[in-house]
Amino acid sequence: MSSLIQQEWASLILAGSDVQYFDQCTSTNSLAAEAAVAGLDTPKWFVAGRQSAGRGRRGRAWASGEGNLYCSLSTHLNVKIADLSTLPYVVSLAVRDCFIDLGCDSTSVQCKWPNDVLVDEKKASGILIESSASQDQTIDFVVIGVGLNLASYPDDAQFPATSIQERLGKRVAVTDAFKSLAFRLNERLADWQPQDVSGLIEEWRTVSWGLGHRREIRTANESFMATLTGLNSQGGLMLVLDDGSTRTLYAGDVFEAPCPK
């Protein structure tokens, strides 16, 4: 890595957070977690041009082509472990803010449960939140990992994907995207009140993809059809199944309902 690139990223000290950039690493989340275990005085961002072992939720590999943004924030949050259930909504709304800053029409950017952000109904971002808690259930640290498809996207993703370059017809600088994301996430974290998330849930609901519609639900053990009716105060997805029964989901994925044969 050239000293010029290092200086450019090191100068991006945003909202009291240091920034460390790597041409390539295994995973920015792994670096952020290692730094947190070793001890951090202030929040710190880890950014990579490429990842050799990027990962998403549930252990899935995260394609890490050049020109996209791969970053993780290592920070301490004065909350209990149970409070983290609504953090994905905070982060996904910050990513949505970022995409709008970059030029996407606000009506085209939606949040998909549990923590994806779509542009024109295609996935443009992924979020992976990891944490460590003490025996009293207080948080030791939180790692917030975000990947933004700025220049490219995988063509074999489970959910149709896109890039900001494809949607806008122009290339977006990684540094511009990062500065917007870091600023917007800092704003959202400052406003987050885990004991009163009614406003957060309502905002997420108004920009969501799929609420009020019949969708395919996939969990680790099953797949079924249900209508998405809302979120509860713990961030659970409330469903009405085709047989009329109700259910609240805390882990899984949502997909477009398959076309009738």
mmCIF file of C-alpha atoms in Angstrom:
data_model
loop_
_atom_site.group_PDB
_atom_site.id
_atom_site.type_symbol
_atom_site.label_atom_id
_atom_site.label_comp_id
_atom_site.label_asym_id
_atom_site.label_seq_id
_atom_site.Cartn_x
_atom_site.Cartn_y
_atom_site.Cartn_z
ATOM 1 C CA MET A 1 0.000 0.000 0.000
ATOM 2 C CA SER A 2 1.391 3.394 -0.965
ATOM 3 C CA SER A 3 1.993 5.944 1.777
ATOM 4 C CA LEU A 4 -0.270 8.359 -0.147
ATOM 5 C CA ILE A 5 -3.276 6.003 0.085
ATOM 6 C CA GLN A 6 -2.499 5.327 3.747
ATOM 7 C CA GLN A 7 -2.394 9.066 4.481
ATOM 8 C CA GLU A 8 -5.661 9.633 2.609
ATOM 9 C CA TRP A 9 -7.509 7.091 4.732
ATOM 10 C CA ALA A 10 -5.747 7.981 7.975
ATOM 11 C CA SER A 11 -6.894 11.584 7.511
ATOM 12 C CA LEU A 12 -10.515 10.440 7.602
ATOM 13 C CA ILE A 13 -10.913 10.739 11.351
ATOM 14 C CA LEU A 14 -14.665 11.017 11.551
ATOM 15 C CA ALA A 15 -16.801 11.690 14.599
ATOM 16 C CA GLY A 16 -13.944 10.755 16.931
ATOM 17 C CA SER A 17 -13.289 7.433 15.186
ATOM 18 C CA ASP A 18 -9.899 6.423 13.828
ATOM 19 C CA VAL A 19 -9.689 4.787 10.396
ATOM 20 C CA GLN A 20 -7.271 2.062 9.321
ATOM 21 C CA TYR A 21 -7.156 1.028 5.675
ATOM 22 C CA PHE A 22 -5.827 -2.220 4.159
ATOM 23 C CA ASP A 23 -5.357 -3.034 0.487
ATOM 24 C CA GLN A 24 -6.470 -6.553 1.385
ATOM 25 C CA CYS A 25 -7.365 -8.459 4.517
ATOM 26 C CA THR A 26 -9.179 -11.626 5.445
ATOM 27 C CA SER A 27 -12.217 -9.835 6.893
ATOM 28 C CA THR A 28 -12.684 -6.345 8.284
ATOM 29 C CA ASN A 29 -14.975 -7.792 10.960
ATOM 30 C CA SER A 30 -12.195 -10.120 12.085
ATOM 31 C CA LEU A 31 -9.721 -7.234 12.309
ATOM 32 C CA ALA A 32 -12.221 -5.115 14.223
ATOM 33 C CA ALA A 33 -12.947 -7.910 16.703
ATOM 34 C CA GLU A 34 -9.256 -8.595 17.271
ATOM 35 C CA ALA A 35 -8.625 -4.904 17.952
ATOM 36 C CA ALA A 36 -11.522 -4.763 20.394
ATOM 37 C CA VAL A 37 -10.240 -7.776 22.325
ATOM 38 C CA ALA A 38 -6.797 -6.169 22.504
ATOM 39 C CA GLY A 39 -8.379 -2.965 23.816
ATOM 40 C CA LEU A 40 -9.565 0.201 22.096
ATOM 41 C CA ASP A 41 -9.767 3.655 23.659
ATOM 42 C CA THR A 42 -11.959 5.083 20.904
ATOM 43 C CA PRO A 43 -14.161 3.649 18.148
ATOM 44 C CA LYS A 44 -12.185 2.515 15.141
ATOM 45 C CA TRP A 45 -13.050 1.778 11.526
ATOM 46 C CA PHE A 46 -11.309 -0.937 9.536
ATOM 47 C CA VAL A 47 -11.602 -0.593 5.758
ATOM 48 C CA ALA A 48 -10.303 -2.916 3.038
ATOM 49 C CA GLY A 49 -9.976 -2.683 -0.718
ATOM 50 C CA ARG A 50 -10.524 -6.447 -0.933
ATOM 51 C CA GLN A 51 -11.301 -9.285 1.457
ATOM 52 C CA SER A 52 -10.029 -12.824 1.019
ATOM 53 C CA ALA A 53 -12.509 -14.293 3.515
ATOM 54 C CA GLY A 54 -15.379 -11.820 3.712
ATOM 55 C CA ARG A 55 -18.473 -13.213 5.360
ATOM 56 C CA GLY A 56 -22.120 -12.409 5.770
ATOM 57 C CA ARG A 57 -24.818 -13.614 8.111
ATOM 58 C CA ARG A 58 -25.061 -17.272 9.066
ATOM 59 C CA GLY A 59 -21.497 -17.938 7.907
ATOM 60 C CA ARG A 60 -22.122 -17.162 4.255
ATOM 61 C CA ALA A 61 -19.236 -16.013 2.087
ATOM 62 C CA TRP A 62 -19.367 -12.343 1.037
ATOM 63 C CA ALA A 63 -18.044 -11.662 -2.459
ATOM 64 C CA SER A 64 -15.413 -8.940 -2.193
ATOM 65 C CA GLY A 65 -14.660 -7.536 -5.624
ATOM 66 C CA GLU A 66 -12.479 -4.464 -6.028
ATOM 67 C CA GLY A 67 -14.177 -1.076 -6.086
ATOM 68 C CA ASN A 68 -16.750 -1.841 -3.405
ATOM 69 C CA LEU A 69 -16.715 -0.661 0.208
ATOM 70 C CA TYR A 70 -15.876 -3.213 2.908
ATOM 71 C CA CYS A 71 -15.698 -1.736 6.378
ATOM 72 C CA SER A 72 -16.278 -2.538 10.038
ATOM 73 C CA LEU A 73 -16.659 -0.313 13.061
ATOM 74 C CA SER A 74 -15.339 -1.578 16.389
ATOM 75 C CA THR A 75 -16.980 0.280 19.248
ATOM 76 C CA HIS A 76 -18.287 0.093 22.792
ATOM 77 C CA LEU A 77 -22.003 0.633 23.354
ATOM 78 C CA ASN A 78 -23.453 1.162 26.800
ATOM 79 C CA VAL A 79 -26.300 -1.298 26.319
ATOM 80 C CA LYS A 80 -27.349 -4.781 27.358
ATOM 81 C CA ILE A 81 -27.098 -7.744 25.017
ATOM 82 C CA ALA A 82 -30.896 -7.813 24.626
ATOM 83 C CA ASP A 83 -30.823 -4.234 23.338
ATOM 84 C CA LEU A 84 -28.872 -5.279 20.249
ATOM 85 C CA SER A 85 -31.969 -6.813 18.649
ATOM 86 C CA THR A 86 -32.894 -3.446 17.114
ATOM 87 C CA LEU A 87 -29.368 -2.376 16.158
ATOM 88 C CA PRO A 88 -29.680 -3.883 12.633
ATOM 89 C CA TYR A 89 -32.500 -1.405 11.940
ATOM 90 C CA VAL A 90 -30.315 1.491 13.062
ATOM 91 C CA VAL A 91 -27.529 0.378 10.737
ATOM 92 C CA SER A 92 -29.751 -0.391 7.753
ATOM 93 C CA LEU A 93 -31.356 3.060 7.972
ATOM 94 C CA ALA A 94 -27.870 4.608 8.067
ATOM 95 C CA VAL A 95 -26.940 2.673 4.926
ATOM 96 C CA ARG A 96 -30.141 3.880 3.297
ATOM 97 C CA ASP A 97 -29.199 7.469 4.221
ATOM 98 C CA CYS A 98 -25.784 6.885 2.631
ATOM 99 C CA PHE A 99 -27.225 5.593 -0.651
ATOM 100 C CA ILE A 100 -29.472 8.647 -0.867
ATOM 101 C CA ASP A 101 -26.451 10.881 -0.205
ATOM 102 C CA LEU A 102 -24.685 9.186 -3.116
ATOM 103 C CA GLY A 103 -27.516 10.062 -5.497
ATOM 104 C CA CYS A 104 -30.059 7.264 -5.287
ATOM 105 C CA ASP A 105 -33.694 8.354 -5.362
ATOM 106 C CA SER A 106 -35.141 7.991 -1.880
ATOM 107 C CA THR A 107 -38.156 6.086 -3.180
ATOM 108 C CA SER A 108 -35.887 3.436 -4.701
ATOM 109 C CA VAL A 109 -33.980 2.600 -1.483
ATOM 110 C CA GLN A 110 -35.701 0.134 0.828
ATOM 111 C CA CYS A 111 -34.772 -1.877 3.905
ATOM 112 C CA LYS A 112 -35.361 -5.632 3.760
ATOM 113 C CA TRP A 113 -35.681 -7.649 6.936
ATOM 114 C CA PRO A 114 -33.534 -8.346 8.808
ATOM 115 C CA ASN A 115 -30.675 -6.105 7.670
ATOM 116 C CA ASP A 116 -30.324 -5.752 3.901
ATOM 117 C CA VAL A 117 -30.702 -2.548 1.918
ATOM 118 C CA LEU A 118 -32.172 -2.691 -1.588
ATOM 119 C CA VAL A 119 -31.980 -0.277 -4.493
ATOM 120 C CA ASP A 120 -34.711 -0.775 -7.088
ATOM 121 C CA GLU A 121 -35.629 -3.990 -5.249
ATOM 122 C CA LYS A 122 -32.161 -5.484 -5.626
ATOM 123 C CA LYS A 123 -29.642 -6.029 -2.846
ATOM 124 C CA ALA A 124 -26.940 -3.363 -2.725
ATOM 125 C CA SER A 125 -25.664 -3.806 0.821
ATOM 126 C CA GLY A 126 -25.108 -6.399 3.504
ATOM 127 C CA ILE A 127 -24.668 -5.923 7.243
ATOM 128 C CA LEU A 128 -23.030 -8.228 9.785
ATOM 129 C CA ILE A 129 -23.164 -7.289 13.477
ATOM 130 C CA GLU A 130 -21.095 -9.260 15.983
ATOM 131 C CA SER A 131 -20.604 -8.674 19.692
ATOM 132 C CA SER A 132 -19.086 -9.955 22.907
ATOM 133 C CA ALA A 133 -20.859 -9.786 26.259
ATOM 134 C CA SER A 134 -19.811 -10.230 29.893
ATOM 135 C CA GLN A 135 -21.501 -12.629 32.291
ATOM 136 C CA ASP A 136 -23.774 -9.824 33.502
ATOM 137 C CA GLN A 137 -24.966 -9.412 29.887
ATOM 138 C CA THR A 138 -23.343 -6.017 29.424
ATOM 139 C CA ILE A 139 -21.636 -5.492 26.079
ATOM 140 C CA ASP A 140 -17.845 -5.669 25.931
ATOM 141 C CA PHE A 141 -17.752 -4.496 22.325
ATOM 142 C CA VAL A 142 -19.771 -4.442 19.128
ATOM 143 C CA VAL A 143 -18.469 -4.865 15.591
ATOM 144 C CA ILE A 144 -20.678 -3.391 12.854
ATOM 145 C CA GLY A 145 -19.651 -4.696 9.453
ATOM 146 C CA VAL A 146 -21.025 -3.158 6.259
ATOM 147 C CA GLY A 147 -20.478 -4.036 2.627
ATOM 148 C CA LEU A 148 -21.679 -1.682 -0.101
ATOM 149 C CA ASN A 149 -21.920 -2.814 -3.725
ATOM 150 C CA LEU A 150 -20.536 0.322 -5.310
ATOM 151 C CA ALA A 151 -18.922 -1.007 -8.489
ATOM 152 C CA SER A 152 -19.852 -4.686 -8.727
ATOM 153 C CA TYR A 153 -22.079 -7.387 -7.308
ATOM 154 C CA PRO A 154 -22.282 -11.189 -7.371
ATOM 155 C CA ASP A 155 -24.441 -12.578 -10.177
ATOM 156 C CA ASP A 156 -25.135 -15.782 -8.267
ATOM 157 C CA ALA A 157 -26.557 -14.273 -5.071
ATOM 158 C CA GLN A 158 -29.613 -15.907 -3.491
ATOM 159 C CA PHE A 159 -31.454 -12.585 -3.686
ATOM 160 C CA PRO A 160 -31.061 -10.496 -6.878
ATOM 161 C CA ALA A 161 -28.241 -7.967 -6.422
ATOM 162 C CA THR A 162 -27.099 -4.721 -7.982
ATOM 163 C CA SER A 163 -24.452 -2.023 -7.626
ATOM 164 C CA ILE A 164 -24.688 1.725 -7.172
ATOM 165 C CA GLN A 165 -22.709 2.194 -10.382
ATOM 166 C CA GLU A 166 -25.260 0.133 -12.287
ATOM 167 C CA ARG A 167 -28.209 2.047 -10.820
ATOM 168 C CA LEU A 168 -26.728 5.549 -11.198
ATOM 169 C CA GLY A 169 -24.710 5.007 -14.373
ATOM 170 C CA LYS A 170 -21.575 6.454 -12.816
ATOM 171 C CA ARG A 171 -18.725 5.328 -10.592
ATOM 172 C CA VAL A 172 -18.807 6.283 -6.916
ATOM 173 C CA ALA A 173 -15.538 6.854 -5.047
ATOM 174 C CA VAL A 174 -15.078 4.467 -2.149
ATOM 175 C CA THR A 175 -13.856 7.303 0.078
ATOM 176 C CA ASP A 176 -17.006 9.343 -0.627
ATOM 177 C CA ALA A 177 -19.220 6.381 0.234
ATOM 178 C CA PHE A 178 -17.284 5.697 3.420
ATOM 179 C CA LYS A 179 -17.415 9.294 4.631
ATOM 180 C CA SER A 180 -21.170 9.366 4.133
ATOM 181 C CA LEU A 181 -21.704 5.999 5.809
ATOM 182 C CA ALA A 182 -19.542 6.859 8.819
ATOM 183 C CA PHE A 183 -21.292 10.190 9.291
ATOM 184 C CA ARG A 184 -24.782 8.744 8.910
ATOM 185 C CA LEU A 185 -24.099 5.799 11.215
ATOM 186 C CA ASN A 186 -22.700 8.101 13.880
ATOM 187 C CA GLU A 187 -25.886 10.190 13.657
ATOM 188 C CA ARG A 188 -28.111 7.136 13.912
ATOM 189 C CA LEU A 189 -26.216 5.630 16.842
ATOM 190 C CA ALA A 190 -26.376 8.940 18.717
ATOM 191 C CA ASP A 191 -30.164 9.041 18.295
ATOM 192 C CA TRP A 192 -30.741 5.356 19.125
ATOM 193 C CA GLN A 193 -32.643 4.813 22.368
ATOM 194 C CA PRO A 194 -32.923 1.035 22.931
ATOM 195 C CA GLN A 195 -35.601 1.499 25.607
ATOM 196 C CA ASP A 196 -37.884 3.389 23.212
ATOM 197 C CA VAL A 197 -37.651 2.137 19.650
ATOM 198 C CA SER A 198 -41.172 2.994 18.513
ATOM 199 C CA GLY A 199 -39.946 5.818 16.277
ATOM 200 C CA LEU A 200 -37.137 3.678 14.874
ATOM 201 C CA ILE A 201 -39.485 0.797 14.077
ATOM 202 C CA GLU A 202 -42.014 3.118 12.459
ATOM 203 C CA GLU A 203 -39.386 4.771 10.248
ATOM 204 C CA TRP A 204 -38.007 1.403 9.171
ATOM 205 C CA ARG A 205 -41.522 0.177 8.460
ATOM 206 C CA THR A 206 -42.282 3.115 6.145
ATOM 207 C CA VAL A 207 -39.251 2.365 3.931
ATOM 208 C CA SER A 208 -39.394 -1.423 4.123
ATOM 209 C CA TRP A 209 -39.601 -3.978 1.366
ATOM 210 C CA GLY A 210 -42.224 -6.680 1.759
ATOM 211 C CA LEU A 211 -44.340 -5.562 4.702
ATOM 212 C CA GLY A 212 -47.997 -6.148 3.926
ATOM 213 C CA HIS A 213 -47.150 -8.650 1.198
ATOM 214 C CA ARG A 214 -47.035 -12.421 0.902
ATOM 215 C CA ARG A 215 -43.438 -13.609 0.736
ATOM 216 C CA GLU A 216 -41.376 -16.769 0.901
ATOM 217 C CA ILE A 217 -39.656 -17.227 4.277
ATOM 218 C CA ARG A 218 -36.540 -19.361 4.609
ATOM 219 C CA THR A 219 -34.983 -20.353 7.907
ATOM 220 C CA ALA A 220 -32.178 -22.786 8.672
ATOM 221 C CA ASN A 221 -34.711 -25.610 8.909
ATOM 222 C CA GLU A 222 -37.715 -24.788 6.738
ATOM 223 C CA SER A 223 -39.281 -22.741 3.972
ATOM 224 C CA PHE A 224 -42.869 -21.480 3.981
ATOM 225 C CA MET A 225 -45.158 -18.730 2.714
ATOM 226 C CA ALA A 226 -46.472 -15.942 4.925
ATOM 227 C CA THR A 227 -47.706 -12.365 4.842
ATOM 228 C CA LEU A 228 -45.404 -9.890 6.568
ATOM 229 C CA THR A 229 -47.500 -7.796 8.945
ATOM 230 C CA GLY A 230 -44.979 -5.761 10.947
ATOM 231 C CA LEU A 231 -42.209 -5.662 13.540
ATOM 232 C CA ASN A 232 -42.465 -5.987 17.293
ATOM 233 C CA SER A 233 -40.478 -3.891 19.776
ATOM 234 C CA GLN A 234 -37.712 -6.540 19.889
ATOM 235 C CA GLY A 235 -37.200 -6.375 16.137
ATOM 236 C CA GLY A 236 -39.014 -9.619 15.412
ATOM 237 C CA LEU A 237 -40.818 -9.995 12.086
ATOM 238 C CA MET A 238 -44.519 -10.695 12.608
ATOM 239 C CA LEU A 239 -46.145 -13.054 10.127
ATOM 240 C CA VAL A 240 -49.510 -14.500 9.189
ATOM 241 C CA LEU A 241 -49.066 -17.915 7.594
ATOM 242 C CA ASP A 242 -51.277 -19.184 4.789
ATOM 243 C CA ASP A 243 -53.264 -21.317 7.257
ATOM 244 C CA GLY A 244 -54.149 -18.207 9.261
ATOM 245 C CA SER A 245 -51.785 -18.877 12.167
ATOM 246 C CA THR A 246 -49.410 -16.165 13.398
ATOM 247 C CA ARG A 247 -45.710 -16.321 14.087
ATOM 248 C CA THR A 248 -42.856 -13.995 15.002
ATOM 249 C CA LEU A 249 -39.494 -14.610 13.332
ATOM 250 C CA TYR A 250 -36.126 -13.547 14.764
ATOM 251 C CA ALA A 251 -33.815 -15.271 12.276
ATOM 252 C CA GLY A 252 -34.259 -16.110 8.622
ATOM 253 C CA ASP A 253 -34.498 -14.596 5.157
ATOM 254 C CA VAL A 254 -37.306 -13.147 3.074
ATOM 255 C CA PHE A 255 -37.692 -13.654 -0.664
ATOM 256 C CA GLU A 256 -40.167 -12.700 -3.369
ATOM 257 C CA ALA A 257 -43.046 -15.163 -3.555
ATOM 258 C CA PRO A 258 -42.521 -17.609 -6.422
ATOM 259 C CA CYS A 259 -44.724 -17.140 -9.464
ATOM 260 C CA PRO A 260 -47.648 -19.592 -9.681
ATOM 261 C CA LYS A 261 -46.981 -22.458 -12.060
#
